Short mmCIF file of C-alpha atoms in Angstrom, two decimals:
data_model
loop_
_atom_site.label_atom_id
_atom_site.label_comp_id
_atom_site.label_asym_id
_atom_site.label_seq_id
_atom_site.Cartn_x
_atom_site.Cartn_y
_atom_site.Cartn_z
CA UNK A 1 -28.45 -17.25 3.99
CA UNK A 2 -30.47 -14.00 3.36
CA UNK A 3 -28.46 -10.68 3.53
CA UNK A 4 -29.94 -7.64 4.60
CA UNK A 5 -30.91 -4.98 1.91
CA UNK A 6 -28.28 -2.62 0.69
CA UNK A 7 -28.11 0.05 -1.65
CA UNK A 8 -25.34 -2.20 -3.57
CA UNK A 9 -24.00 -5.48 -3.20
CA UNK A 10 -20.51 -4.30 -3.44
CA UNK A 11 -18.82 -0.87 -3.73
CA UNK A 12 -15.26 -0.57 -5.01
CA UNK A 13 -12.98 2.31 -4.04
CA UNK A 14 -10.92 3.29 -6.94
CA UNK A 15 -10.78 2.43 -10.65
CA UNK A 16 -7.38 1.32 -11.41
CA UNK A 17 -7.17 -1.79 -13.16
CA UNK A 18 -7.45 -3.76 -10.11
CA UNK A 19 -10.54 -1.92 -8.97
CA UNK A 20 -12.00 -2.51 -12.40
CA UNK A 21 -11.28 -6.17 -12.46
CA UNK A 22 -12.63 -6.64 -9.17
CA UNK A 23 -15.74 -4.69 -10.09
CA UNK A 24 -16.12 -6.57 -13.29
CA UNK A 25 -15.89 -10.06 -11.54
CA UNK A 26 -18.59 -9.07 -8.99
CA UNK A 27 -20.97 -7.89 -11.50
CA UNK A 28 -20.39 -10.76 -13.65
CA UNK A 29 -22.15 -12.86 -10.87
CA UNK A 30 -25.21 -10.97 -11.15
CA UNK A 31 -24.53 -8.50 -8.20
CA UNK A 32 -25.14 -4.70 -8.16
CA UNK A 33 -21.63 -2.95 -8.05
CA UNK A 34 -20.72 0.82 -7.71
CA UNK A 35 -17.10 2.08 -8.60
CA UNK A 36 -16.21 5.19 -6.88
CA UNK A 37 -13.41 7.40 -8.36
CA UNK A 38 -11.86 10.36 -6.88
CA UNK A 39 -10.67 11.85 -10.16
CA UNK A 40 -12.90 12.99 -13.04
CA UNK A 41 -11.47 10.36 -15.17
CA UNK A 42 -11.20 6.53 -14.50
CA UNK A 43 -8.12 4.32 -14.65
CA UNK A 44 -5.81 5.37 -12.05
CA UNK A 45 -2.34 4.76 -13.52
CA UNK A 46 -4.12 4.05 -17.00
CA UNK A 47 -4.39 7.36 -18.14
CA UNK A 48 -3.12 9.12 -21.37
CA UNK A 49 -3.01 13.01 -22.03
CA UNK A 50 -1.33 15.64 -24.28
CA UNK A 51 1.42 16.47 -21.75
CA UNK A 52 3.59 18.50 -23.86
CA UNK A 53 2.11 19.73 -27.10
CA UNK A 54 -1.10 19.34 -28.92
CA UNK A 55 -1.36 16.18 -30.93
CA UNK A 56 1.42 14.46 -28.74
CA UNK A 57 -0.48 11.58 -26.75
CA UNK A 58 1.44 10.42 -23.59
CA UNK A 59 0.87 7.86 -21.02
CA UNK A 60 0.96 9.70 -17.86
CA UNK A 61 2.02 6.46 -15.77
CA UNK A 62 1.97 3.14 -17.28
CA UNK A 63 3.06 2.56 -20.86
CA UNK A 64 3.90 -0.96 -22.08
CA UNK A 65 1.56 -3.75 -20.93
CA UNK A 66 2.91 -7.41 -21.30
CA UNK A 67 0.98 -8.27 -18.09
CA UNK A 68 -2.23 -6.86 -19.44
CA UNK A 69 -2.12 -9.02 -22.49
CA UNK A 70 -1.10 -12.18 -20.39
CA UNK A 71 -3.34 -11.56 -17.59
CA UNK A 72 -5.23 -14.84 -16.73
CA UNK A 73 -8.40 -12.71 -16.14
CA UNK A 74 -8.39 -9.87 -18.78
CA UNK A 75 -7.77 -12.34 -21.45
CA UNK A 76 -11.32 -13.87 -20.78
CA UNK A 77 -12.84 -10.45 -21.25
CA UNK A 78 -14.31 -9.00 -24.53
CA UNK A 79 -12.07 -6.05 -24.47
CA UNK A 80 -11.81 -5.67 -28.33
CA UNK A 81 -15.50 -5.28 -28.39
CA UNK A 82 -15.07 -2.32 -26.31
CA UNK A 83 -12.17 -0.57 -28.50
CA UNK A 84 -9.21 -1.95 -27.09
CA UNK A 85 -6.54 -2.76 -29.81
CA UNK A 86 -3.06 -3.87 -29.16
CA UNK A 87 0.07 -3.22 -31.33
CA UNK A 88 2.82 -5.42 -31.23
CA UNK A 89 6.31 -3.73 -31.87
CA UNK A 90 8.63 -5.54 -34.04
CA UNK A 91 10.78 -6.31 -30.93
CA UNK A 92 9.40 -6.30 -27.37
CA UNK A 93 12.55 -4.95 -25.88
CA UNK A 94 16.14 -4.14 -26.74
CA UNK A 95 19.09 -3.50 -24.19
CA UNK A 96 21.87 -1.31 -25.84
CA UNK A 97 25.62 -1.57 -24.61
CA UNK A 98 28.45 0.82 -24.79
CA UNK A 99 30.14 -0.93 -27.62
CA UNK A 100 27.08 -0.14 -29.99
CA UNK A 101 25.58 -3.72 -29.76
CA UNK A 102 22.29 -4.69 -27.96
CA UNK A 103 20.68 -7.73 -26.73
CA UNK A 104 16.95 -8.12 -27.47
CA UNK A 105 13.80 -9.61 -26.35
CA UNK A 106 11.99 -11.12 -29.14
CA UNK A 107 8.88 -13.22 -29.46
CA UNK A 108 11.00 -15.82 -30.53
CA UNK A 109 13.49 -17.80 -28.05
CA UNK A 110 15.80 -18.65 -30.56
CA UNK A 111 16.06 -15.20 -31.92
CA UNK A 112 16.56 -13.83 -28.39
CA UNK A 113 19.18 -16.40 -27.62
CA UNK A 114 21.19 -15.80 -30.81
CA UNK A 115 22.12 -12.56 -29.37
CA UNK A 116 23.75 -14.16 -26.39
CA UNK A 117 26.87 -15.69 -27.64
CA UNK A 118 27.80 -18.80 -25.70
CA UNK A 119 24.93 -18.37 -23.45
CA UNK A 120 22.57 -19.40 -26.44
CA UNK A 121 21.86 -22.85 -24.86
CA UNK A 122 21.61 -21.98 -21.41
CA UNK A 123 18.91 -19.26 -22.34
CA UNK A 124 17.09 -21.52 -24.81
CA UNK A 125 16.80 -24.43 -22.21
CA UNK A 126 15.75 -21.95 -19.30
CA UNK A 127 13.08 -20.15 -21.30
CA UNK A 128 11.74 -23.12 -23.18
CA UNK A 129 11.26 -24.91 -19.65
CA UNK A 130 9.43 -21.80 -18.23
CA UNK A 131 7.13 -20.83 -21.15
CA UNK A 132 6.21 -24.49 -21.44
CA UNK A 133 5.02 -24.53 -17.83
CA UNK A 134 3.72 -21.06 -17.81
CA UNK A 135 0.00 -21.84 -18.82
CA UNK A 136 -0.06 -24.23 -16.02
CA UNK A 137 1.00 -22.10 -13.39
CA UNK A 138 0.22 -18.48 -14.47
CA UNK A 139 -2.89 -18.02 -12.17
CA UNK A 140 -0.80 -19.35 -9.13
CA UNK A 141 2.01 -17.48 -9.79
CA UNK A 142 -0.10 -14.31 -10.24
CA UNK A 143 -1.99 -15.07 -6.89
CA UNK A 144 -1.66 -15.24 -3.31
CA UNK A 145 0.18 -17.94 -1.45
CA UNK A 146 -1.76 -21.38 -1.61
CA UNK A 147 -1.21 -25.00 -2.80
CA UNK A 148 -0.91 -24.72 -6.39
CA UNK A 149 -2.82 -26.78 -8.93
CA UNK A 150 0.29 -27.96 -10.62
CA UNK A 151 2.65 -28.24 -7.49
CA UNK A 152 5.75 -29.57 -9.35
CA UNK A 153 5.62 -27.17 -12.13
CA UNK A 154 5.30 -24.24 -9.73
CA UNK A 155 7.89 -25.64 -7.42
CA UNK A 156 10.49 -25.78 -10.22
CA UNK A 157 9.54 -22.19 -11.18
CA UNK A 158 9.59 -21.10 -7.56
CA UNK A 159 12.90 -22.63 -6.84
CA UNK A 160 14.26 -20.24 -9.88
CA UNK A 161 12.06 -17.09 -8.96
CA UNK A 162 12.92 -16.70 -5.43
CA UNK A 163 16.42 -16.46 -5.78
CA UNK A 164 18.16 -12.89 -6.01
CA UNK A 165 18.74 -11.60 -9.53
CA UNK A 166 22.64 -11.24 -8.50
CA UNK A 167 22.77 -15.00 -7.86
CA UNK A 168 20.74 -16.03 -10.97
CA UNK A 169 22.79 -13.88 -13.30
CA UNK A 170 25.66 -16.18 -12.34
CA UNK A 171 24.16 -18.80 -14.72
CA UNK A 172 25.15 -16.46 -17.75
CA UNK A 173 28.54 -15.96 -18.87
CA UNK A 174 28.22 -13.02 -21.33
CA UNK A 175 27.71 -9.23 -20.96
CA UNK A 176 24.93 -9.56 -23.25
CA UNK A 177 22.91 -12.37 -21.32
CA UNK A 178 23.60 -10.67 -17.93
CA UNK A 179 22.84 -7.33 -19.11
CA UNK A 180 19.44 -8.41 -20.54
CA UNK A 181 18.48 -10.09 -17.60
CA UNK A 182 19.38 -7.21 -15.36
CA UNK A 183 17.26 -4.94 -17.07
CA UNK A 184 14.42 -7.12 -16.63
CA UNK A 185 15.08 -7.83 -13.07
CA UNK A 186 15.45 -4.22 -12.47
CA UNK A 187 11.60 -3.76 -12.72
CA UNK A 188 11.59 -5.08 -9.27
CA UNK A 189 12.52 -1.57 -8.09
CA UNK A 190 14.75 -2.70 -5.36
CA UNK A 191 18.45 -3.95 -4.89
CA UNK A 192 19.22 -6.81 -7.30
CA UNK A 193 20.79 -8.86 -4.46
CA UNK A 194 17.21 -9.08 -2.73
CA UNK A 195 15.64 -12.55 -2.74
CA UNK A 196 12.69 -12.87 -5.47
CA UNK A 197 13.94 -10.21 -7.81
CA UNK A 198 14.54 -13.04 -10.27
CA UNK A 199 10.64 -13.45 -10.39
CA UNK A 200 10.07 -10.17 -12.01
CA UNK A 201 12.68 -10.84 -14.63
CA UNK A 202 11.40 -14.32 -15.37
CA UNK A 203 7.73 -13.32 -15.56
CA UNK A 204 8.37 -10.49 -18.11
CA UNK A 205 10.60 -12.72 -20.35
CA UNK A 206 8.12 -15.16 -20.45
CA UNK A 207 5.30 -13.00 -21.38
CA UNK A 208 7.67 -11.38 -23.74
CA UNK A 209 7.91 -14.83 -25.32
CA UNK A 210 4.43 -16.00 -25.05
CA UNK A 211 2.40 -12.89 -25.67
CA UNK A 212 4.94 -9.94 -26.58
CA UNK A 213 5.18 -6.64 -24.82
CA UNK A 214 2.27 -4.80 -26.73
CA UNK A 215 1.15 -1.08 -27.01
CA UNK A 216 -2.47 -0.11 -26.36
CA UNK A 217 -3.49 1.65 -29.70
CA UNK A 218 -4.48 5.42 -28.69
CA UNK A 219 -2.78 5.27 -25.13
CA UNK A 220 -3.05 3.24 -21.90
CA UNK A 221 -6.32 5.02 -21.20
CA UNK A 222 -7.80 2.81 -23.79
CA UNK A 223 -7.27 -0.20 -21.51
CA UNK A 224 -9.33 1.58 -18.74
CA UNK A 225 -11.96 2.84 -21.28
CA UNK A 226 -12.51 -0.82 -22.38
CA UNK A 227 -12.54 -2.37 -18.95
CA UNK A 228 -15.03 0.39 -17.70
CA UNK A 229 -16.94 -0.12 -20.99
CA UNK A 230 -17.57 -3.63 -20.47
CA UNK A 231 -18.36 -3.19 -16.64
CA UNK A 232 -21.01 -0.63 -17.57
CA UNK A 233 -22.49 -2.98 -20.31
CA UNK A 234 -23.19 -5.84 -17.82
CA UNK A 235 -24.85 -3.49 -15.39
CA UNK A 236 -22.14 -1.99 -13.47
CA UNK A 237 -22.33 1.76 -12.30
CA UNK A 238 -19.44 4.24 -12.23
CA UNK A 239 -19.12 7.46 -10.14
CA UNK A 240 -16.23 9.82 -10.78
CA UNK A 241 -15.13 12.85 -9.02
CA UNK A 242 -15.90 11.22 -5.63
CA UNK A 243 -12.76 11.11 -3.47
CA UNK A 244 -13.33 8.98 -0.54
CA UNK A 245 -11.75 9.81 2.86
CA UNK A 246 -14.49 8.18 5.17
CA UNK A 247 -16.64 5.54 5.38
CA UNK A 248 -19.55 7.76 5.99
CA UNK A 249 -19.37 8.80 2.35
CA UNK A 250 -20.19 5.39 1.11
CA UNK A 251 -23.83 4.12 0.20
CA UNK A 252 -24.68 0.88 2.02
CA UNK A 253 -23.27 -2.46 0.56
CA UNK A 254 -22.59 -5.92 1.65
CA UNK A 255 -18.94 -5.47 0.77
CA UNK A 256 -16.43 -2.60 0.11
CA UNK A 257 -13.25 -3.25 -1.68
CA UNK A 258 -10.51 -0.42 -1.45
CA UNK A 259 -8.33 -0.30 -4.59
CA UNK A 260 -5.83 1.87 -2.32
CA UNK A 261 -2.57 1.19 -0.38
CA UNK A 262 -2.34 0.54 3.46
CA UNK A 263 -1.65 4.21 4.03
CA UNK A 264 -4.98 5.30 2.72
CA UNK A 265 -7.05 2.57 3.85
CA UNK A 266 -5.80 3.43 7.27
CA UNK A 267 -7.22 6.91 6.90
CA UNK A 268 -10.52 5.80 5.78
CA UNK A 269 -11.29 2.75 7.97
CA UNK A 270 -8.62 2.53 10.40
CA UNK A 271 -11.03 3.02 13.42
CA UNK A 272 -12.71 -0.14 12.05
CA UNK A 273 -9.58 -2.48 12.36
CA UNK A 274 -8.21 -4.67 15.29
CA UNK A 275 -5.24 -3.40 16.94
CA UNK A 276 -2.94 -6.24 15.36
CA UNK A 277 -4.21 -5.67 11.89
CA UNK A 278 -3.77 -1.80 12.26
CA UNK A 279 -0.17 -2.25 13.53
CA UNK A 280 0.71 -4.50 10.58
CA UNK A 281 -0.58 -1.94 8.12
CA UNK A 282 1.23 0.83 9.81
CA UNK A 283 4.25 -1.02 9.42
CA UNK A 284 3.92 -1.77 5.66
CA UNK A 285 6.88 -0.70 3.54
CA UNK A 286 7.03 1.43 0.45
CA UNK A 287 9.90 1.30 -2.04
CA UNK A 288 11.77 3.52 -4.27
CA UNK A 289 10.00 6.06 -6.18
CA UNK A 290 10.36 7.06 -9.94
CA UNK A 291 11.44 10.30 -11.90
CA UNK A 292 9.50 10.52 -15.32
CA UNK A 293 9.83 12.50 -18.45
CA UNK A 294 7.76 12.49 -21.54
CA UNK A 295 9.29 14.06 -24.71
CA UNK A 296 7.78 15.32 -27.92
CA UNK A 297 10.32 14.75 -30.54
CA UNK A 298 11.11 15.89 -34.03
CA UNK A 299 11.94 12.35 -35.12
CA UNK A 300 13.03 8.82 -33.98
CA UNK A 301 15.68 8.49 -31.27
CA UNK A 302 18.85 8.08 -33.10
CA UNK A 303 20.06 4.96 -31.23
CA UNK A 304 23.41 3.66 -32.16
CA UNK A 305 22.30 -0.05 -32.09
CA UNK A 306 19.51 -0.85 -34.99
CA UNK A 307 17.86 -3.16 -32.90
CA UNK A 308 16.76 -0.43 -30.69
CA UNK A 309 15.05 1.41 -33.32
CA UNK A 310 12.69 -1.76 -33.60
CA UNK A 311 11.71 -2.04 -30.11
CA UNK A 312 8.85 -0.81 -28.13
CA UNK A 313 10.88 -0.64 -24.95
CA UNK A 314 14.44 0.09 -24.18
CA UNK A 315 16.48 -0.55 -20.98
CA UNK A 316 19.38 1.68 -20.60
CA UNK A 317 21.67 0.53 -18.14
CA UNK A 318 24.65 -1.24 -19.96
CA UNK A 319 25.89 -4.17 -17.77
CA UNK A 320 24.24 -6.08 -15.17
CA UNK A 321 26.83 -4.78 -12.74
CA UNK A 322 26.06 -1.04 -13.55
CA UNK A 323 22.39 -1.73 -13.09
CA UNK A 324 22.79 -3.34 -9.76
CA UNK A 325 25.09 -0.75 -8.42
CA UNK A 326 22.76 2.09 -9.26
CA UNK A 327 19.77 0.16 -7.73
CA UNK A 328 21.60 -0.46 -4.51
CA UNK A 329 22.75 3.22 -4.20
CA UNK A 330 19.20 4.44 -5.00
CA UNK A 331 17.63 2.24 -2.30
CA UNK A 332 20.03 3.75 0.28
CA UNK A 333 18.82 7.26 -0.34
CA UNK A 334 21.87 8.33 -2.73
CA UNK A 335 21.03 9.09 -6.50
CA UNK A 336 23.12 7.42 -9.01
CA UNK A 337 24.72 9.32 -11.80
CA UNK A 338 24.22 6.54 -14.45
CA UNK A 339 20.75 5.06 -13.16
CA UNK A 340 18.91 2.53 -15.01
CA UNK A 341 16.40 4.01 -17.32
CA UNK A 342 13.22 2.38 -18.64
CA UNK A 343 12.29 4.08 -21.95
CA UNK A 344 9.22 3.38 -24.23
CA UNK A 345 8.81 4.70 -27.93
CA UNK A 346 5.13 4.11 -28.44
CA UNK A 347 4.45 6.31 -31.50
CA UNK A 348 7.22 4.42 -33.52
CA UNK A 349 4.25 1.79 -33.74
CA UNK A 350 1.25 3.57 -33.02
CA UNK A 351 0.86 6.46 -35.34
CA UNK A 352 -2.13 7.97 -33.41
CA UNK A 353 0.59 9.07 -30.60
CA UNK A 354 1.89 12.00 -32.50
CA UNK A 355 1.74 14.27 -35.53
CA UNK A 356 2.93 13.04 -38.81
CA UNK A 357 6.66 12.91 -39.04
CA UNK A 358 6.94 13.49 -35.17
CA UNK A 359 7.40 11.02 -32.29
CA UNK A 360 7.00 10.67 -28.61
CA UNK A 361 9.17 8.91 -25.91
CA UNK A 362 8.50 8.21 -22.41
CA UNK A 363 11.08 7.23 -19.66
CA UNK A 364 11.73 6.92 -15.84
CA UNK A 365 14.48 6.28 -13.60
CA UNK A 366 14.35 5.13 -9.90
CA UNK A 367 14.84 7.66 -7.27
CA UNK A 368 14.83 7.39 -3.47
CA UNK A 369 11.11 7.46 -2.27
CA UNK A 370 9.55 11.05 -2.15
CA UNK A 371 12.34 12.37 -3.95
CA UNK A 372 12.07 16.11 -5.21
CA UNK A 373 15.41 15.92 -7.34
CA UNK A 374 15.11 17.06 -11.13
CA UNK A 375 16.64 13.89 -13.02
CA UNK A 376 16.03 15.50 -16.32
CA UNK A 377 19.75 16.05 -17.32
CA UNK A 378 20.63 12.58 -15.84
CA UNK A 379 18.18 10.71 -17.78
CA UNK A 380 18.66 12.62 -21.01
CA UNK A 381 22.58 11.95 -20.34
CA UNK A 382 21.56 8.14 -20.21
CA UNK A 383 19.66 8.51 -23.60
CA UNK A 384 22.41 10.25 -25.29
CA UNK A 385 24.86 7.96 -24.34
CA UNK A 386 23.17 5.13 -26.37
CA UNK A 387 21.74 7.55 -29.02
CA UNK A 388 24.13 10.49 -29.91
CA UNK A 389 22.30 13.48 -31.10
CA UNK A 390 18.91 12.65 -29.14
CA UNK A 391 18.95 16.08 -27.58
CA UNK A 392 18.74 17.72 -30.80
CA UNK A 393 15.44 16.03 -31.47
CA UNK A 394 13.58 17.27 -28.34
CA UNK A 395 10.85 19.92 -29.02
CA UNK A 396 9.21 19.93 -25.51
CA UNK A 397 9.22 17.79 -22.47
CA UNK A 398 7.02 17.40 -19.26
CA UNK A 399 8.66 16.07 -15.98
CA UNK A 400 7.18 14.44 -12.75
CA UNK A 401 9.23 13.91 -9.71
CA UNK A 402 8.40 11.18 -7.12
CA UNK A 403 6.45 13.66 -5.01
CA UNK A 404 4.43 14.90 -8.05
CA UNK A 405 3.63 11.28 -9.01
CA UNK A 406 2.11 10.70 -5.82
CA UNK A 407 0.15 14.07 -5.90
CA UNK A 408 -1.04 12.73 -9.38
CA UNK A 409 -2.13 9.01 -8.03
CA UNK A 410 -2.50 8.73 -4.37
CA UNK A 411 -1.54 5.23 -4.66
CA UNK A 412 2.07 5.94 -5.52
CA UNK A 413 3.06 6.66 -2.21
CA UNK A 414 6.26 8.69 -2.52
CA UNK A 415 6.54 7.74 -6.22
CA UNK A 416 6.27 3.99 -5.57
CA UNK A 417 4.39 2.58 -8.54
CA UNK A 418 4.30 -0.92 -7.10
CA UNK A 419 2.06 -0.24 -4.15
CA UNK A 420 4.66 -1.31 -1.66
CA UNK A 421 8.13 -3.06 -2.11
CA UNK A 422 7.91 -6.30 -3.56
CA UNK A 423 10.65 -7.92 -1.51
CA UNK A 424 10.55 -11.33 0.02
CA UNK A 425 9.00 -9.82 3.23
CA UNK A 426 6.00 -8.55 1.14
CA UNK A 427 5.66 -10.64 -1.80
CA UNK A 428 2.97 -12.94 -0.36
CA UNK A 429 2.17 -11.24 2.88
CA UNK A 430 1.23 -7.90 1.66
CA UNK A 431 -0.13 -5.81 2.97
CA UNK A 432 -0.16 -7.90 6.39
CA UNK A 433 0.40 -11.54 7.52
CA UNK A 434 -3.06 -13.22 7.35
CA UNK A 435 -4.78 -16.22 6.10
CA UNK A 436 -6.27 -14.15 3.05
CA UNK A 437 -4.30 -10.84 2.34
CA UNK A 438 -7.45 -9.38 0.73
CA UNK A 439 -9.62 -9.57 3.88
CA UNK A 440 -9.19 -6.82 6.52
CA UNK A 441 -10.07 -7.48 10.11
CA UNK A 442 -13.20 -5.54 9.63
CA UNK A 443 -16.21 -7.54 8.48
CA UNK A 444 -17.25 -6.65 4.72
CA UNK A 445 -13.97 -4.42 4.17
CA UNK A 446 -11.37 -5.90 1.70
CA UNK A 447 -8.36 -4.36 -0.03
CA UNK A 448 -7.71 -5.11 -3.79
CA UNK A 449 -5.04 -2.80 -5.02
CA UNK A 450 -1.45 -3.72 -5.80
CA UNK A 451 -0.38 -3.68 -2.14
CA UNK A 452 -1.85 -7.26 -2.22
CA UNK A 453 -0.43 -10.26 -4.01
CA UNK A 454 0.84 -10.37 -6.74
CA UNK A 455 1.82 -6.78 -6.54
CA UNK A 456 2.15 -4.01 -9.17
CA UNK A 457 1.64 -4.24 -12.88
CA UNK A 458 -1.44 -3.84 -15.05
CA UNK A 459 -3.00 -7.43 -14.80
CA UNK A 460 -5.94 -6.93 -12.47
CA UNK A 461 -5.08 -10.09 -10.62
CA UNK A 462 -5.04 -8.44 -7.26
CA UNK A 463 -8.78 -7.38 -7.86
CA UNK A 464 -9.81 -10.69 -9.23
CA UNK A 465 -8.49 -12.50 -6.37
CA UNK A 466 -9.82 -10.11 -3.75
CA UNK A 467 -13.49 -10.14 -5.62
CA UNK A 468 -13.34 -14.06 -5.48
CA UNK A 469 -12.80 -13.92 -1.99
CA UNK A 470 -15.81 -11.54 -1.23
CA UNK A 471 -17.99 -13.72 -3.41
CA UNK A 472 -17.01 -16.79 -1.11
CA UNK A 473 -17.34 -14.86 2.27
CA UNK A 474 -20.31 -12.76 1.70
CA UNK A 475 -22.27 -14.36 -1.06
CA UNK A 476 -21.39 -18.18 -0.76
CA UNK A 477 -20.45 -18.08 -4.45
CA UNK A 478 -17.21 -20.01 -5.91
CA UNK A 479 -15.82 -19.24 -9.17
#
């Protein structure tokens, strides 16, 4: 088949991790690929900046990256050659309780289980089974719905993963094990009673045991810089400062891949779509938003539990029941007074993030989609609850409500950082019910954002899977 001559073989609109992944895979096959980025810097949510004071480097959006280091595609790329260095905290995560103790997520399953009392054997058996099977199923678990390469292993994982976190937590008897799991599952950003919320918790715990929860040295932007550096080294082209609102802006190409959500692709190319596909995209559902704070601190956060002083990530939510209640309330449009707070303390392990003797911290809680409520005091109360004296260490702070987060990154609709709710109705069929979720109804137009399987997270697998579809459809290439 001879293709008509175009300016480029493929154009990728958006330079988040999925857009970069898609562009890299296409360029690796010898195609000519152009990335168009609306902002003056690449990366989407992978950006870092001095948000508070000079010398304090904060991650504007994403911060800790277990899925980046475990990504089946990213781990094949020579990103270290382009400056990417990961730092492993002493502990991946810690989950403090009101009694001053904490559960932990350590690289070692045994060390993690040792904190879980009478659930030690339950947790050990569970995680040894999943971590043992993960290398066989990681690409299938992080891809579209299809017949897996290892169906029995995938079925065994799926039977666990598709249950609700509320149901799955009943496997555990102790407050420690239930709380630890609840904090992991709350990354799903939806009620823990929803089907498939267990999947998020199990994947995060599995990657913690296999790869850790690493911090990119110098900031999250270093991941995007390394991806872009590799892409350009193999002949790719990036053009920043080009915000695409119409197909008329694009050079000619055989395929265009959009690293955007349904709301934007409808605005850009909706007139090209069939009525049924357009109808499906218009009914795509977005989830809860987030309210985020960055702090410049005079010293480390004075957590009561020593384990929290050794962890890169802290889950502040106390018991499973408290986390579940807060997530349910927020999903119904009401704000919890004690919300689940996800906190990262990168500078404890990455000394490039703050002036000597000082620290940074990063945190967010879930809020109703589009909320403009100031959650500063509520989040700081949650930190103070487990780290008395925390407020005294604050030098400066920077906040972003859900509406401001969308204004910063237009893919975060209403502050939804997952590109649409990841519930059972949109887990595999995002953004529409089609044979391939990446292919739109218009020839040559594809979607490669987190609004496609497997959803949110810095793993690039949405872009990788979309690019594979483009290669097969347009260029008759199999990878």
